[in-house]
Every structure is written in structure tokens, then in C-alpha cells.
Amino acid sequence: SVKRVLAVTRRASLAVFGVGALDALNGALPSQVYEGGHLTARDQAVLRRQNVVGDVCTVLLRSDGSWRDVTLNARATGPTPAQLSRIPRRLCVAAGTGKARALLAALRARTATDLIVDDATARAVLELAEARGQAGGGSR
């Protein structure tokens, strides 16, 4: 049941998750959130207007890591970044440069304590952060 799943989530000491990218760029595998028929073309247009670049656990993220007022997050079934932050260890696994924007948003949302990423994607994330003058992190 959903109640049991939510109870397990509240007691978890480790979360392992990936990052979905709104636009499958550079050969990235399309995310099931966007390609699975859950969102209409109109929904996806709304997400682009709201500067959404990806998701973590079905919660949609803007490029700056914000998520709270993304209208379509009312449909999200997974834990929010705030709920994830209660889990002591949060391992994000991401591969492919097409996920760089979404991964940077996830990092800005502080969803992960640990990261497994390939070299090319790590470089792409750093380049995106440096292009906006935000390499090296900062407080949010």
C-alpha cells in the first residue's frame, strides 16, 4: 500500500536515485516521467515556461534547484527534496551529458550527499556552473 511505502521512506537511512532530464539531449535516455505518457504536450510546454529542466524522484526541478511552486509537482509521487533531506545518506547516480542541466539542478536542490557520475557528465555540470559564475557551490 502507499501508506507502507511512505512509512518505509520515513525510516530509510539510504536513498538511491537517478535524475530525469526534461529534454533528452546528447543521446540521453528519455525519462519515463516525460516519455511515459504522464504529461501532455501542453504540460511539457508549461514546464519549459517554468524553467523546469528535470526531476528527482518525480519531483520537477528548475535549473536553480527550486521546486516548491512548480505547478505540476502536485502530481509528483516521490519524496520532495525537503523530504529526501531527512534521509541521512542520499546517493544520486547519473550518466550522460544530456542530463547535465538536470543534475546541476538536483545538486542545487541539495538532494544528494553522494554522487556517482561519469567524467563527461561531471565536466558538463562544471561547465554549466562556471558559465553562470556559480562553480564551487554557494549557500542557498
JSON list of N, CA and C in Angstrom, two decimals, residues 4 18 20 30 32 44 46 49 58 63 66 69 71 81 86 96 102 109 111 117 124 136-137 139:
[
{"chain": "A", "resi": 4, "resn": "ARG", "atom": "N", "xyz": [2.32, 2.12, 3.46]},
{"chain": "A", "resi": 4, "resn": "ARG", "atom": "CA", "xyz": [3.50, 1.33, 3.84]},
{"chain": "A", "resi": 4, "resn": "ARG", "atom": "C", "xyz": [4.75, 1.87, 3.17]},
{"chain": "A", "resi": 18, "resn": "GLY", "atom": "N", "xyz": [18.14, 8.37, -9.39]},
{"chain": "A", "resi": 18, "resn": "GLY", "atom": "CA", "xyz": [18.71, 8.97, -10.59]},
{"chain": "A", "resi": 18, "resn": "GLY", "atom": "C", "xyz": [18.09, 10.33, -10.82]},
{"chain": "A", "resi": 20, "resn": "GLY", "atom": "N", "xyz": [16.11, 12.60, -13.85]},
{"chain": "A", "resi": 20, "resn": "GLY", "atom": "CA", "xyz": [15.46, 12.61, -15.16]},
{"chain": "A", "resi": 20, "resn": "GLY", "atom": "C", "xyz": [15.66, 13.96, -15.82]},
{"chain": "A", "resi": 30, "resn": "PRO", "atom": "N", "xyz": [15.56, 9.04, -22.60]},
{"chain": "A", "resi": 30, "resn": "PRO", "atom": "CA", "xyz": [14.43, 9.86, -22.15]},
{"chain": "A", "resi": 30, "resn": "PRO", "atom": "C", "xyz": [13.91, 9.36, -20.81]},
{"chain": "A", "resi": 32, "resn": "GLN", "atom": "N", "xyz": [11.25, 8.43, -18.01]},
{"chain": "A", "resi": 32, "resn": "GLN", "atom": "CA", "xyz": [9.90, 7.87, -18.00]},
{"chain": "A", "resi": 32, "resn": "GLN", "atom": "C", "xyz": [8.88, 8.90, -17.54]},
{"chain": "A", "resi": 44, "resn": "GLN", "atom": "N", "xyz": [4.19, 19.73, -20.86]},
{"chain": "A", "resi": 44, "resn": "GLN", "atom": "CA", "xyz": [5.62, 19.91, -21.08]},
{"chain": "A", "resi": 44, "resn": "GLN", "atom": "C", "xyz": [5.95, 21.34, -21.49]},
{"chain": "A", "resi": 46, "resn": "VAL", "atom": "N", "xyz": [4.30, 23.95, -20.43]},
{"chain": "A", "resi": 46, "resn": "VAL", "atom": "CA", "xyz": [4.22, 24.69, -19.16]},
{"chain": "A", "resi": 46, "resn": "VAL", "atom": "C", "xyz": [5.52, 24.52, -18.38]},
{"chain": "A", "resi": 49, "resn": "ARG", "atom": "N", "xyz": [8.21, 26.69, -19.80]},
{"chain": "A", "resi": 49, "resn": "ARG", "atom": "CA", "xyz": [8.00, 28.10, -19.43]},
{"chain": "A", "resi": 49, "resn": "ARG", "atom": "C", "xyz": [8.39, 28.35, -17.97]},
{"chain": "A", "resi": 58, "resn": "THR", "atom": "N", "xyz": [10.49, 11.97, -9.31]},
{"chain": "A", "resi": 58, "resn": "THR", "atom": "CA", "xyz": [9.29, 12.53, -9.95]},
{"chain": "A", "resi": 58, "resn": "THR", "atom": "C", "xyz": [8.99, 13.97, -9.56]},
{"chain": "A", "resi": 63, "resn": "SER", "atom": "N", "xyz": [16.13, 24.99, -13.12]},
{"chain": "A", "resi": 63, "resn": "SER", "atom": "CA", "xyz": [17.59, 25.00, -13.25]},
{"chain": "A", "resi": 63, "resn": "SER", "atom": "C", "xyz": [18.28, 25.51, -11.98]},
{"chain": "A", "resi": 66, "resn": "SER", "atom": "N", "xyz": [15.06, 25.07, -7.52]},
{"chain": "A", "resi": 66, "resn": "SER", "atom": "CA", "xyz": [13.78, 25.29, -6.84]},
{"chain": "A", "resi": 66, "resn": "SER", "atom": "C", "xyz": [12.72, 24.33, -7.39]},
{"chain": "A", "resi": 69, "resn": "ASP", "atom": "N", "xyz": [7.09, 25.69, -6.03]},
{"chain": "A", "resi": 69, "resn": "ASP", "atom": "CA", "xyz": [5.93, 26.29, -6.71]},
{"chain": "A", "resi": 69, "resn": "ASP", "atom": "C", "xyz": [5.81, 25.88, -8.17]},
{"chain": "A", "resi": 71, "resn": "THR", "atom": "N", "xyz": [3.92, 24.07, -10.66]},
{"chain": "A", "resi": 71, "resn": "THR", "atom": "CA", "xyz": [2.51, 23.68, -10.57]},
{"chain": "A", "resi": 71, "resn": "THR", "atom": "C", "xyz": [2.28, 22.18, -10.72]},
{"chain": "A", "resi": 81, "resn": "PRO", "atom": "N", "xyz": [12.58, 17.22, -2.40]},
{"chain": "A", "resi": 81, "resn": "PRO", "atom": "CA", "xyz": [13.94, 17.43, -1.88]},
{"chain": "A", "resi": 81, "resn": "PRO", "atom": "C", "xyz": [13.96, 17.65, -0.36]},
{"chain": "A", "resi": 86, "resn": "ARG", "atom": "N", "xyz": [15.82, 14.49, 4.83]},
{"chain": "A", "resi": 86, "resn": "ARG", "atom": "CA", "xyz": [15.72, 13.83, 6.14]},
{"chain": "A", "resi": 86, "resn": "ARG", "atom": "C", "xyz": [16.39, 12.46, 6.15]},
{"chain": "A", "resi": 96, "resn": "GLY", "atom": "N", "xyz": [25.66, 10.51, -18.64]},
{"chain": "A", "resi": 96, "resn": "GLY", "atom": "CA", "xyz": [25.30, 11.10, -19.93]},
{"chain": "A", "resi": 96, "resn": "GLY", "atom": "C", "xyz": [25.22, 12.61, -19.85]},
{"chain": "A", "resi": 102, "resn": "ALA", "atom": "N", "xyz": [19.91, 18.86, -15.67]},
{"chain": "A", "resi": 102, "resn": "ALA", "atom": "CA", "xyz": [19.05, 18.28, -14.62]},
{"chain": "A", "resi": 102, "resn": "ALA", "atom": "C", "xyz": [19.87, 17.91, -13.39]},
{"chain": "A", "resi": 109, "resn": "ALA", "atom": "N", "xyz": [19.46, 21.76, -5.55]},
{"chain": "A", "resi": 109, "resn": "ALA", "atom": "CA", "xyz": [18.36, 21.46, -4.61]},
{"chain": "A", "resi": 109, "resn": "ALA", "atom": "C", "xyz": [18.85, 20.69, -3.39]},
{"chain": "A", "resi": 111, "resn": "THR", "atom": "N", "xyz": [19.81, 17.60, -3.12]},
{"chain": "A", "resi": 111, "resn": "THR", "atom": "CA", "xyz": [19.17, 16.29, -2.98]},
{"chain": "A", "resi": 111, "resn": "THR", "atom": "C", "xyz": [20.15, 15.19, -2.62]},
{"chain": "A", "resi": 117, "resn": "VAL", "atom": "N", "xyz": [28.95, 9.62, -10.99]},
{"chain": "A", "resi": 117, "resn": "VAL", "atom": "CA", "xyz": [28.76, 10.27, -12.28]},
{"chain": "A", "resi": 117, "resn": "VAL", "atom": "C", "xyz": [29.96, 9.96, -13.17]},
{"chain": "A", "resi": 124, "resn": "ALA", "atom": "N", "xyz": [30.60, 18.44, -17.88]},
{"chain": "A", "resi": 124, "resn": "ALA", "atom": "CA", "xyz": [29.49, 19.24, -18.40]},
{"chain": "A", "resi": 124, "resn": "ALA", "atom": "C", "xyz": [28.79, 20.02, -17.29]},
{"chain": "A", "resi": 136, "resn": "GLY", "atom": "N", "xyz": [31.93, 25.94, -7.54]},
{"chain": "A", "resi": 136, "resn": "GLY", "atom": "CA", "xyz": [32.42, 25.94, -6.17]},
{"chain": "A", "resi": 136, "resn": "GLY", "atom": "C", "xyz": [31.33, 25.99, -5.13]},
{"chain": "A", "resi": 137, "resn": "GLY", "atom": "N", "xyz": [30.10, 26.04, -5.58]},
{"chain": "A", "resi": 137, "resn": "GLY", "atom": "CA", "xyz": [28.98, 25.99, -4.64]},
{"chain": "A", "resi": 137, "resn": "GLY", "atom": "C", "xyz": [28.74, 27.32, -3.96]},
{"chain": "A", "resi": 139, "resn": "SER", "atom": "N", "xyz": [25.81, 29.07, -0.77]},
{"chain": "A", "resi": 139, "resn": "SER", "atom": "CA", "xyz": [24.67, 28.77, 0.09]},
{"chain": "A", "resi": 139, "resn": "SER", "atom": "C", "xyz": [23.38, 29.19, -0.60]}
]
